[in-house]
Structures are given as C-alpha cells and as structure tokens.
C-alpha cells in the first residue's frame, strides 16, 4: 500500500515516518513539508535518512492513503482535495474530530470548510470505534490529552461506577506543542519550570465529553486542566470522580472488582494495559501503549485513575498507524509492537 505524509517535518509527521519505515505492507511514496521542500528527508531528520525520500511541496503519485500532520484549518484545506480524489485520509489535526460545526468554530475560532464531513468522519480512538474505523474513508485521529482521559474514564462511565462530576488533571511534555519555536517551548522558559495553561478551557475538552457522554445516560460535568512540564514526551493524566455507590466498593473485594471491570473492558485491545502500580511516563516512551491504574480512595469514596502514554505515539502517530491498519485490513498491531525505551 502506498501512503503519503503531509507535513513530515513536524513532530507527528516525522514520527509517522519512523513507525511506517518498518511496516511490511506500506511504502511511504510521498512526503511534504513546504519550508523544507527540495531537501532530502535525511538532511532534515538524519535518523530518517535510510528512507531516501525527497520532501516535496505537494503530494505526488498514486496513493492509497494519506496522513495529514498539519495544524487545524490548514489540515482541512489539504485533506478535502485528497478525499475528493477517492483517497482515504487519517487526519492528525482537530479538523474532523468534533461532530458539530458550531462547536468546532467555538473552540478553534475558524469556520469549518466542509461541515458535511464532520458527520462522516470517524473519531479514531480504536478502543471505542474499531468497527467504524474499519469501514471509514476519513478518520479523525484523537488529541493526545483526550486519548489518555477517555481511555482512563470509559470503563467507569460505561459501568456506572462514578457520579458525573469528573476532574481530569493532565501533564504534557513540550513536544505536544509542536516543533515551531514559541516562548512556551523555549528551553530557558520550560526547563526547571511547570505551569498550567488554557485555564479558561482547553480545546480538547469537547472531545472528551463527546466520546464519554454516549456511554452513560447521565449528563457528565468534566473539569479539564492541563499543565506543561519540563520533559520532551509524555502525557500523565490523573482522573478523579466520586463513586456512585461508595459502600458497594468497600475493601479489597471492591478494589479488585474495579480492576476486573477495567481489564474486561480492554481485554481485546492490544494497546491498553491495566497495571498493578501507578504508571510512569518512561514506561510508554516511544511505544503505542496507554497504561492505566484505577484505584479507590475508601476514605473519600472517590475513584482515581492514572493514565500515561507517549503523546507522539499513542497520542498521535502511533494511533494514526493503528487506524490505518484497521482501514486497510492489516493486523491492528503491525509495526506498533515496540517496547518502551528505558531508561
């Protein structure tokens, strides 16, 4: 299968190339990056030199599937013509994640260029939408923060374990902000520093509610706060909610029942693992895993779920390849079975 990558020069695009290099069924046939057009990919990213690709200003040749790693708005502009040519698309931006054009405009500040595609697009969280992804021609890759939060909370929401008042506190490495230099990813500003941002509402919040709301008849109330911490990769989310019936979860038996709910929910999903101790971001560095650890605080009657993943892999490029595998009929884990890099 021949694929193209739009904006290979960003972090998600270069990570796609790294993962796809070892895919036995895929040839990377065309890569774009306008600021580096004409250069060899290995000149921009020496670790990708073995791919022997030239960066082009636009896609070329006959392609079966295209990944877009552009920012929102620019990504829709690039993806719409590709779809009109009958080529399947996995979009890593936010342009097709939300189902309603007015909500997209509210959170992203621009009008959507083709609102009819919002209903058609499948939200690409494979653990919730595997069958729909298999049949899709347009998949909207989830955001990195929502991936960690939704996977952490879906089993509890679906099983009616928690009350609807949810708090998600997420930490991100600096690469989540992209490769362009800004004051918030400048070394001197980030090093030995940590801070909250988007305190009036983060753009990833509507993804979280959109995907969790259908799992329950309750109206969820989600408080979502994000923080930047001085590391390159990783998402660490701590999710909190009151238990719906605290007395039924008392003691070791209740705690084990909770773990069983989570393990049963993800039993058929290769890239979510329920672990016995609070996970660490290094345990997912460079791989496509999301590690979860649900616990009950019997003193307060509250559920806490810790969730970690690599924002550039399960939070971006790895999830995109997972989606491509399903769309193409390949085994879901093809080229994604890497272990984490440690230390």
mmCIF file of C-alpha atoms in Angstrom:
data_model
loop_
_atom_site.group_PDB
_atom_site.id
_atom_site.type_symbol
_atom_site.label_atom_id
_atom_site.label_comp_id
_atom_site.label_asym_id
_atom_site.label_seq_id
_atom_site.Cartn_x
_atom_site.Cartn_y
_atom_site.Cartn_z
ATOM 1 C CA UNK A 1 0.000 0.000 0.000
ATOM 2 C CA UNK A 2 1.345 3.430 -0.945
ATOM 3 C CA UNK A 3 0.906 6.243 1.570
ATOM 4 C CA UNK A 4 1.713 9.926 1.729
ATOM 5 C CA UNK A 5 2.510 12.132 4.728
ATOM 6 C CA UNK A 6 1.540 15.799 4.603
ATOM 7 C CA UNK A 7 3.907 17.874 6.772
ATOM 8 C CA UNK A 8 6.519 15.234 7.514
ATOM 9 C CA UNK A 9 8.705 17.978 9.014
ATOM 10 C CA UNK A 10 6.604 18.294 12.177
ATOM 11 C CA UNK A 11 6.991 16.039 15.177
ATOM 12 C CA UNK A 12 3.920 13.910 14.372
ATOM 13 C CA UNK A 13 4.882 13.655 10.705
ATOM 14 C CA UNK A 14 8.432 12.571 11.406
ATOM 15 C CA UNK A 15 7.173 10.076 13.979
ATOM 16 C CA UNK A 16 4.832 8.627 11.341
ATOM 17 C CA UNK A 17 7.798 8.116 9.030
ATOM 18 C CA UNK A 18 9.782 6.414 11.802
ATOM 19 C CA UNK A 19 6.955 3.985 12.600
ATOM 20 C CA UNK A 20 5.998 3.275 8.984
ATOM 21 C CA UNK A 21 9.594 2.582 7.932
ATOM 22 C CA UNK A 22 9.332 -0.947 9.328
ATOM 23 C CA UNK A 23 5.741 -1.622 8.202
ATOM 24 C CA UNK A 24 5.831 -4.713 5.941
ATOM 25 C CA UNK A 25 2.762 -3.703 3.913
ATOM 26 C CA UNK A 26 3.421 0.011 3.416
ATOM 27 C CA UNK A 27 5.584 2.111 1.131
ATOM 28 C CA UNK A 28 5.978 5.787 2.007
ATOM 29 C CA UNK A 29 5.651 7.129 -1.511
ATOM 30 C CA UNK A 30 5.399 10.905 -0.975
ATOM 31 C CA UNK A 31 6.130 13.327 1.872
ATOM 32 C CA UNK A 32 5.583 17.068 2.014
ATOM 33 C CA UNK A 33 6.907 19.971 4.022
ATOM 34 C CA UNK A 34 6.811 23.317 2.335
ATOM 35 C CA UNK A 35 9.581 25.019 4.321
ATOM 36 C CA UNK A 36 11.946 22.133 3.525
ATOM 37 C CA UNK A 37 10.716 21.317 0.017
ATOM 38 C CA UNK A 38 13.512 20.012 -2.190
ATOM 39 C CA UNK A 39 15.610 18.718 0.680
ATOM 40 C CA UNK A 40 16.241 15.063 1.398
ATOM 41 C CA UNK A 41 14.355 13.827 4.442
ATOM 42 C CA UNK A 42 17.660 12.670 5.932
ATOM 43 C CA UNK A 43 19.023 16.224 5.767
ATOM 44 C CA UNK A 44 16.173 17.473 7.973
ATOM 45 C CA UNK A 45 15.993 14.365 10.178
ATOM 46 C CA UNK A 46 19.233 12.348 9.974
ATOM 47 C CA UNK A 47 17.640 9.415 11.811
ATOM 48 C CA UNK A 48 15.238 9.012 8.840
ATOM 49 C CA UNK A 49 17.976 9.075 6.190
ATOM 50 C CA UNK A 50 17.527 5.392 5.331
ATOM 51 C CA UNK A 51 14.110 6.211 3.837
ATOM 52 C CA UNK A 52 15.814 8.058 0.951
ATOM 53 C CA UNK A 53 12.864 10.399 0.369
ATOM 54 C CA UNK A 54 12.818 13.935 -1.004
ATOM 55 C CA UNK A 55 10.464 16.380 0.691
ATOM 56 C CA UNK A 56 8.024 17.844 -1.823
ATOM 57 C CA UNK A 57 5.836 20.958 -1.710
ATOM 58 C CA UNK A 58 2.753 18.863 -2.571
ATOM 59 C CA UNK A 59 1.883 15.171 -2.641
ATOM 60 C CA UNK A 60 2.701 13.327 -5.837
ATOM 61 C CA UNK A 61 1.952 9.989 -7.446
ATOM 62 C CA UNK A 62 -0.841 7.491 -6.898
ATOM 63 C CA UNK A 63 -1.591 6.985 -3.205
ATOM 64 C CA UNK A 64 -3.909 4.653 -1.306
ATOM 65 C CA UNK A 65 -3.985 6.594 1.975
ATOM 66 C CA UNK A 66 -2.755 9.961 3.191
ATOM 67 C CA UNK A 67 -1.843 11.109 6.677
ATOM 68 C CA UNK A 68 -2.134 14.813 7.416
ATOM 69 C CA UNK A 69 0.050 16.170 10.207
ATOM 70 C CA UNK A 70 -0.739 19.839 9.575
ATOM 71 C CA UNK A 71 -2.249 22.155 12.218
ATOM 72 C CA UNK A 72 -6.017 22.652 12.310
ATOM 73 C CA UNK A 73 -7.564 24.675 9.460
ATOM 74 C CA UNK A 74 -4.562 24.029 7.198
ATOM 75 C CA UNK A 75 -5.172 20.318 7.550
ATOM 76 C CA UNK A 76 -8.786 20.502 6.343
ATOM 77 C CA UNK A 77 -7.628 22.587 3.368
ATOM 78 C CA UNK A 78 -5.190 19.826 2.431
ATOM 79 C CA UNK A 79 -7.416 16.840 3.217
ATOM 80 C CA UNK A 80 -10.571 17.845 1.326
ATOM 81 C CA UNK A 81 -8.993 17.624 -2.169
ATOM 82 C CA UNK A 82 -7.414 14.277 -1.257
ATOM 83 C CA UNK A 83 -10.787 12.886 -0.229
ATOM 84 C CA UNK A 84 -12.355 14.212 -3.428
ATOM 85 C CA UNK A 85 -9.808 12.143 -5.352
ATOM 86 C CA UNK A 86 -11.093 8.995 -3.613
ATOM 87 C CA UNK A 87 -8.064 8.558 -1.338
ATOM 88 C CA UNK A 88 -8.525 7.574 2.298
ATOM 89 C CA UNK A 89 -7.321 10.033 4.951
ATOM 90 C CA UNK A 90 -6.182 9.878 8.560
ATOM 91 C CA UNK A 91 -6.082 13.441 9.884
ATOM 92 C CA UNK A 92 -3.965 14.040 12.988
ATOM 93 C CA UNK A 93 -5.252 17.594 13.448
ATOM 94 C CA UNK A 94 -8.502 18.598 15.175
ATOM 95 C CA UNK A 95 -10.328 19.474 11.960
ATOM 96 C CA UNK A 96 -12.646 16.459 11.840
ATOM 97 C CA UNK A 97 -12.839 15.348 15.486
ATOM 98 C CA UNK A 98 -15.923 17.275 16.573
ATOM 99 C CA UNK A 99 -19.331 16.375 15.155
ATOM 100 C CA UNK A 100 -20.839 19.871 15.088
ATOM 101 C CA UNK A 101 -19.506 22.778 13.033
ATOM 102 C CA UNK A 102 -20.644 25.411 15.548
ATOM 103 C CA UNK A 103 -18.743 23.653 18.338
ATOM 104 C CA UNK A 104 -15.636 23.460 16.137
ATOM 105 C CA UNK A 105 -15.892 27.178 15.400
ATOM 106 C CA UNK A 106 -16.398 27.993 19.093
ATOM 107 C CA UNK A 107 -13.253 26.154 20.196
ATOM 108 C CA UNK A 108 -10.966 26.749 17.208
ATOM 109 C CA UNK A 109 -12.052 30.196 16.110
ATOM 110 C CA UNK A 110 -12.478 29.412 12.398
ATOM 111 C CA UNK A 111 -15.333 28.244 10.216
ATOM 112 C CA UNK A 112 -15.144 24.651 9.082
ATOM 113 C CA UNK A 113 -14.585 24.422 5.336
ATOM 114 C CA UNK A 114 -16.773 21.363 4.773
ATOM 115 C CA UNK A 115 -19.145 20.675 7.709
ATOM 116 C CA UNK A 116 -20.722 17.685 5.924
ATOM 117 C CA UNK A 117 -17.503 15.766 6.533
ATOM 118 C CA UNK A 118 -17.841 16.137 10.301
ATOM 119 C CA UNK A 119 -20.714 13.674 10.400
ATOM 120 C CA UNK A 120 -18.918 11.231 8.112
ATOM 121 C CA UNK A 121 -15.567 11.310 9.911
ATOM 122 C CA UNK A 122 -14.956 8.553 12.450
ATOM 123 C CA UNK A 123 -13.296 9.519 15.716
ATOM 124 C CA UNK A 124 -10.151 7.423 15.606
ATOM 125 C CA UNK A 125 -9.952 6.015 19.102
ATOM 126 C CA UNK A 126 -9.767 2.364 18.173
ATOM 127 C CA UNK A 127 -10.776 1.150 21.618
ATOM 128 C CA UNK A 128 -14.205 2.771 21.178
ATOM 129 C CA UNK A 129 -14.742 2.773 17.402
ATOM 130 C CA UNK A 130 -12.850 -0.162 15.931
ATOM 131 C CA UNK A 131 -15.632 -1.420 13.627
ATOM 132 C CA UNK A 132 -16.471 2.052 12.289
ATOM 133 C CA UNK A 133 -12.788 2.748 11.602
ATOM 134 C CA UNK A 134 -12.520 -0.407 9.513
ATOM 135 C CA UNK A 135 -15.205 0.927 7.161
ATOM 136 C CA UNK A 136 -14.126 4.595 7.157
ATOM 137 C CA UNK A 137 -12.552 6.694 4.422
ATOM 138 C CA UNK A 138 -11.884 9.618 6.812
ATOM 139 C CA UNK A 139 -10.607 9.082 10.344
ATOM 140 C CA UNK A 140 -10.045 11.928 12.793
ATOM 141 C CA UNK A 141 -7.116 10.992 14.991
ATOM 142 C CA UNK A 142 -7.831 11.906 18.636
ATOM 143 C CA UNK A 143 -5.916 14.509 20.576
ATOM 144 C CA UNK A 144 -3.209 13.285 22.935
ATOM 145 C CA UNK A 145 -4.875 14.587 26.096
ATOM 146 C CA UNK A 146 -8.317 13.161 25.211
ATOM 147 C CA UNK A 147 -6.796 9.766 24.392
ATOM 148 C CA UNK A 148 -5.374 9.499 27.895
ATOM 149 C CA UNK A 149 -8.509 10.833 29.604
ATOM 150 C CA UNK A 150 -11.114 8.907 27.609
ATOM 151 C CA UNK A 151 -9.278 5.602 27.972
ATOM 152 C CA UNK A 152 -8.930 6.254 31.702
ATOM 153 C CA UNK A 153 -12.605 7.009 32.261
ATOM 154 C CA UNK A 154 -14.575 4.990 29.675
ATOM 155 C CA UNK A 155 -14.842 1.743 31.674
ATOM 156 C CA UNK A 156 -16.021 3.542 34.826
ATOM 157 C CA UNK A 157 -18.502 5.717 32.941
ATOM 158 C CA UNK A 158 -19.911 2.796 30.954
ATOM 159 C CA UNK A 159 -20.304 0.607 34.053
ATOM 160 C CA UNK A 160 -21.979 3.347 36.100
ATOM 161 C CA UNK A 161 -19.194 3.245 38.679
ATOM 162 C CA UNK A 162 -18.910 7.015 39.129
ATOM 163 C CA UNK A 163 -21.057 10.082 39.575
ATOM 164 C CA UNK A 164 -20.992 12.593 36.697
ATOM 165 C CA UNK A 165 -18.738 15.219 38.306
ATOM 166 C CA UNK A 166 -15.281 14.442 36.846
ATOM 167 C CA UNK A 167 -11.928 16.195 37.177
ATOM 168 C CA UNK A 168 -9.073 15.497 34.749
ATOM 169 C CA UNK A 169 -5.653 16.958 35.508
ATOM 170 C CA UNK A 170 -3.142 16.323 32.723
ATOM 171 C CA UNK A 171 0.580 16.941 32.349
ATOM 172 C CA UNK A 172 2.291 17.097 28.963
ATOM 173 C CA UNK A 173 5.819 17.094 27.631
ATOM 174 C CA UNK A 174 6.928 20.012 25.484
ATOM 175 C CA UNK A 175 6.727 18.180 22.146
ATOM 176 C CA UNK A 176 2.931 18.280 22.442
ATOM 177 C CA UNK A 177 3.120 21.956 21.430
ATOM 178 C CA UNK A 178 4.747 21.188 18.091
ATOM 179 C CA UNK A 179 8.116 21.972 16.548
ATOM 180 C CA UNK A 180 7.739 25.696 15.906
ATOM 181 C CA UNK A 181 9.588 27.794 18.463
ATOM 182 C CA UNK A 182 7.454 29.760 20.921
ATOM 183 C CA UNK A 183 8.049 31.160 24.383
ATOM 184 C CA UNK A 184 6.194 28.198 25.893
ATOM 185 C CA UNK A 185 8.588 25.658 24.380
ATOM 186 C CA UNK A 186 11.784 27.710 24.606
ATOM 187 C CA UNK A 187 14.340 25.782 26.731
ATOM 188 C CA UNK A 188 15.031 28.652 29.117
ATOM 189 C CA UNK A 189 11.311 29.109 29.783
ATOM 190 C CA UNK A 190 10.430 25.424 30.222
ATOM 191 C CA UNK A 191 13.487 23.987 31.956
ATOM 192 C CA UNK A 192 13.069 23.631 35.744
ATOM 193 C CA UNK A 193 9.559 25.030 35.413
ATOM 194 C CA UNK A 194 5.955 23.795 35.358
ATOM 195 C CA UNK A 195 2.770 25.710 34.722
ATOM 196 C CA UNK A 196 -0.921 25.403 33.956
ATOM 197 C CA UNK A 197 -2.287 26.807 30.728
ATOM 198 C CA UNK A 198 -5.642 27.118 28.934
ATOM 199 C CA UNK A 199 -7.196 27.725 32.343
ATOM 200 C CA UNK A 200 -10.414 29.047 30.790
ATOM 201 C CA UNK A 201 -10.947 25.853 28.795
ATOM 202 C CA UNK A 202 -8.732 23.678 26.643
ATOM 203 C CA UNK A 203 -9.706 22.806 23.069
ATOM 204 C CA UNK A 204 -9.515 19.089 23.825
ATOM 205 C CA UNK A 205 -12.342 19.242 26.363
ATOM 206 C CA UNK A 206 -15.199 18.820 23.844
ATOM 207 C CA UNK A 207 -13.554 15.645 22.527
ATOM 208 C CA UNK A 208 -13.601 14.148 25.997
ATOM 209 C CA UNK A 209 -17.273 14.914 26.603
ATOM 210 C CA UNK A 210 -18.284 13.954 23.056
ATOM 211 C CA UNK A 211 -16.841 10.461 23.491
ATOM 212 C CA UNK A 212 -17.803 9.806 27.122
ATOM 213 C CA UNK A 213 -21.376 11.172 27.047
ATOM 214 C CA UNK A 214 -22.774 8.332 24.865
ATOM 215 C CA UNK A 215 -21.523 5.764 27.387
ATOM 216 C CA UNK A 216 -23.974 6.936 30.070
ATOM 217 C CA UNK A 217 -27.444 8.377 30.491
ATOM 218 C CA UNK A 218 -26.104 10.953 32.953
ATOM 219 C CA UNK A 219 -25.032 14.451 31.929
ATOM 220 C CA UNK A 220 -21.311 14.489 32.632
ATOM 221 C CA UNK A 221 -19.619 17.565 34.099
ATOM 222 C CA UNK A 222 -15.914 17.481 33.245
ATOM 223 C CA UNK A 223 -13.337 19.891 34.622
ATOM 224 C CA UNK A 224 -10.211 19.583 32.499
ATOM 225 C CA UNK A 225 -6.940 21.305 33.332
ATOM 226 C CA UNK A 226 -3.630 20.908 31.513
ATOM 227 C CA UNK A 227 -0.042 21.617 32.563
ATOM 228 C CA UNK A 228 3.295 21.790 30.771
ATOM 229 C CA UNK A 229 6.213 20.047 32.443
ATOM 230 C CA UNK A 230 9.926 20.047 31.505
ATOM 231 C CA UNK A 231 10.247 16.795 29.574
ATOM 232 C CA UNK A 232 10.181 16.058 25.843
ATOM 233 C CA UNK A 233 7.499 13.373 25.533
ATOM 234 C CA UNK A 234 4.651 12.019 27.579
ATOM 235 C CA UNK A 235 1.154 12.576 28.892
ATOM 236 C CA UNK A 236 0.271 11.865 32.518
ATOM 237 C CA UNK A 237 -3.420 12.253 33.381
ATOM 238 C CA UNK A 238 -4.934 11.923 36.838
ATOM 239 C CA UNK A 239 -8.711 11.500 36.650
ATOM 240 C CA UNK A 240 -10.981 11.868 39.687
ATOM 241 C CA UNK A 241 -14.687 11.246 40.261
ATOM 242 C CA UNK A 242 -16.946 10.378 43.209
ATOM 243 C CA UNK A 243 -18.157 6.782 43.296
ATOM 244 C CA UNK A 244 -21.860 6.442 42.522
ATOM 245 C CA UNK A 245 -22.394 3.960 45.387
ATOM 246 C CA UNK A 246 -19.340 4.127 47.652
ATOM 247 C CA UNK A 247 -20.482 1.390 50.034
ATOM 248 C CA UNK A 248 -20.514 -1.210 47.260
ATOM 249 C CA UNK A 249 -16.789 -0.730 46.610
ATOM 250 C CA UNK A 250 -15.517 -1.212 50.151
ATOM 251 C CA UNK A 251 -12.471 -3.297 50.994
ATOM 252 C CA UNK A 252 -10.134 -5.355 48.872
ATOM 253 C CA UNK A 253 -13.025 -7.103 47.167
ATOM 254 C CA UNK A 254 -14.401 -3.820 45.837
ATOM 255 C CA UNK A 255 -10.986 -2.713 44.632
ATOM 256 C CA UNK A 256 -10.443 -5.994 42.803
ATOM 257 C CA UNK A 257 -13.884 -5.757 41.200
ATOM 258 C CA UNK A 258 -12.941 -2.328 39.859
ATOM 259 C CA UNK A 259 -9.715 -3.668 38.348
ATOM 260 C CA UNK A 260 -11.676 -6.539 36.789
ATOM 261 C CA UNK A 261 -14.080 -4.051 35.156
ATOM 262 C CA UNK A 262 -11.141 -2.262 33.561
ATOM 263 C CA UNK A 263 -9.359 -5.413 32.437
ATOM 264 C CA UNK A 264 -12.536 -6.860 30.951
ATOM 265 C CA UNK A 265 -13.262 -3.602 29.096
ATOM 266 C CA UNK A 266 -9.864 -3.623 27.398
ATOM 267 C CA UNK A 267 -9.383 -7.385 27.106
ATOM 268 C CA UNK A 268 -9.472 -7.303 23.301
ATOM 269 C CA UNK A 269 -7.406 -4.157 22.853
ATOM 270 C CA UNK A 270 -3.646 -4.660 22.473
ATOM 271 C CA UNK A 271 -2.509 -1.150 23.354
ATOM 272 C CA UNK A 272 -4.240 -0.520 26.667
ATOM 273 C CA UNK A 273 -2.905 -2.250 29.737
ATOM 274 C CA UNK A 274 -4.197 -2.103 33.305
ATOM 275 C CA UNK A 275 -1.153 -2.176 35.569
ATOM 276 C CA UNK A 276 -0.719 -3.063 39.222
ATOM 277 C CA UNK A 277 1.121 0.115 40.268
ATOM 278 C CA UNK A 278 0.830 3.774 39.251
ATOM 279 C CA UNK A 279 2.432 4.014 35.787
ATOM 280 C CA UNK A 280 5.268 6.310 34.771
ATOM 281 C CA UNK A 281 5.714 8.201 31.513
ATOM 282 C CA UNK A 282 9.032 6.468 30.782
ATOM 283 C CA UNK A 283 7.143 3.171 30.642
ATOM 284 C CA UNK A 284 5.471 4.310 27.399
ATOM 285 C CA UNK A 285 8.353 6.293 25.877
ATOM 286 C CA UNK A 286 8.440 5.578 22.145
ATOM 287 C CA UNK A 287 5.685 2.960 22.084
ATOM 288 C CA UNK A 288 1.949 2.830 21.409
ATOM 289 C CA UNK A 289 0.770 1.757 24.852
ATOM 290 C CA UNK A 290 -1.579 3.508 27.249
ATOM 291 C CA UNK A 291 -1.084 2.301 30.816
ATOM 292 C CA UNK A 292 -3.922 2.654 33.338
ATOM 293 C CA UNK A 293 -4.087 2.244 37.094
ATOM 294 C CA UNK A 294 -7.540 2.631 38.696
ATOM 295 C CA UNK A 295 -7.753 2.926 42.489
ATOM 296 C CA UNK A 296 -10.461 3.591 45.072
ATOM 297 C CA UNK A 297 -9.966 6.014 47.951
ATOM 298 C CA UNK A 298 -12.220 4.443 50.587
ATOM 299 C CA UNK A 299 -11.864 7.493 52.875
ATOM 300 C CA UNK A 300 -13.449 9.858 50.376
ATOM 301 C CA UNK A 301 -15.493 7.448 48.256
ATOM 302 C CA UNK A 302 -13.668 8.590 45.132
ATOM 303 C CA UNK A 303 -12.229 6.847 42.093
ATOM 304 C CA UNK A 304 -8.813 7.905 40.816
ATOM 305 C CA UNK A 305 -7.411 6.648 37.523
ATOM 306 C CA UNK A 306 -3.821 7.329 36.462
ATOM 307 C CA UNK A 307 -3.148 7.214 32.723
ATOM 308 C CA UNK A 308 0.123 7.575 30.811
ATOM 309 C CA UNK A 309 1.069 7.477 27.137
ATOM 310 C CA UNK A 310 3.564 8.924 24.669
ATOM 311 C CA UNK A 311 1.908 11.993 23.137
ATOM 312 C CA UNK A 312 3.699 11.452 19.808
ATOM 313 C CA UNK A 313 2.842 7.742 19.513
ATOM 314 C CA UNK A 314 -0.440 6.593 21.078
ATOM 315 C CA UNK A 315 -1.306 10.292 21.291
ATOM 316 C CA UNK A 316 -0.596 10.954 17.596
ATOM 317 C CA UNK A 317 1.402 8.966 15.022
ATOM 318 C CA UNK A 318 1.096 5.503 16.564
ATOM 319 C CA UNK A 319 -2.669 5.850 16.891
ATOM 320 C CA UNK A 320 -2.762 7.050 13.277
ATOM 321 C CA UNK A 321 -0.941 3.906 12.117
ATOM 322 C CA UNK A 322 -3.261 1.795 14.264
ATOM 323 C CA UNK A 323 -6.182 3.432 12.456
ATOM 324 C CA UNK A 324 -4.551 2.862 9.066
ATOM 325 C CA UNK A 325 -4.055 -0.819 9.893
ATOM 326 C CA UNK A 326 -7.752 -1.232 10.587
ATOM 327 C CA UNK A 327 -8.787 0.746 7.491
ATOM 328 C CA UNK A 328 -6.532 -1.385 5.280
ATOM 329 C CA UNK A 329 -7.377 -4.744 6.845
ATOM 330 C CA UNK A 330 -3.905 -5.288 8.315
ATOM 331 C CA UNK A 331 -3.390 -6.730 11.815
ATOM 332 C CA UNK A 332 -4.003 -3.862 14.219
ATOM 333 C CA UNK A 333 -0.581 -4.037 15.840
ATOM 334 C CA UNK A 334 1.519 -4.155 12.644
ATOM 335 C CA UNK A 335 4.707 -2.075 13.100
ATOM 336 C CA UNK A 336 3.478 -0.948 16.532
ATOM 337 C CA UNK A 337 4.853 -3.659 18.820
ATOM 338 C CA UNK A 338 7.888 -1.706 20.031
ATOM 339 C CA UNK A 339 8.831 -1.838 23.693
ATOM 340 C CA UNK A 340 9.321 1.403 25.582
ATOM 341 C CA UNK A 341 12.784 2.965 25.597
ATOM 342 C CA UNK A 342 14.375 2.719 29.060
ATOM 343 C CA UNK A 343 15.957 4.467 30.861
#
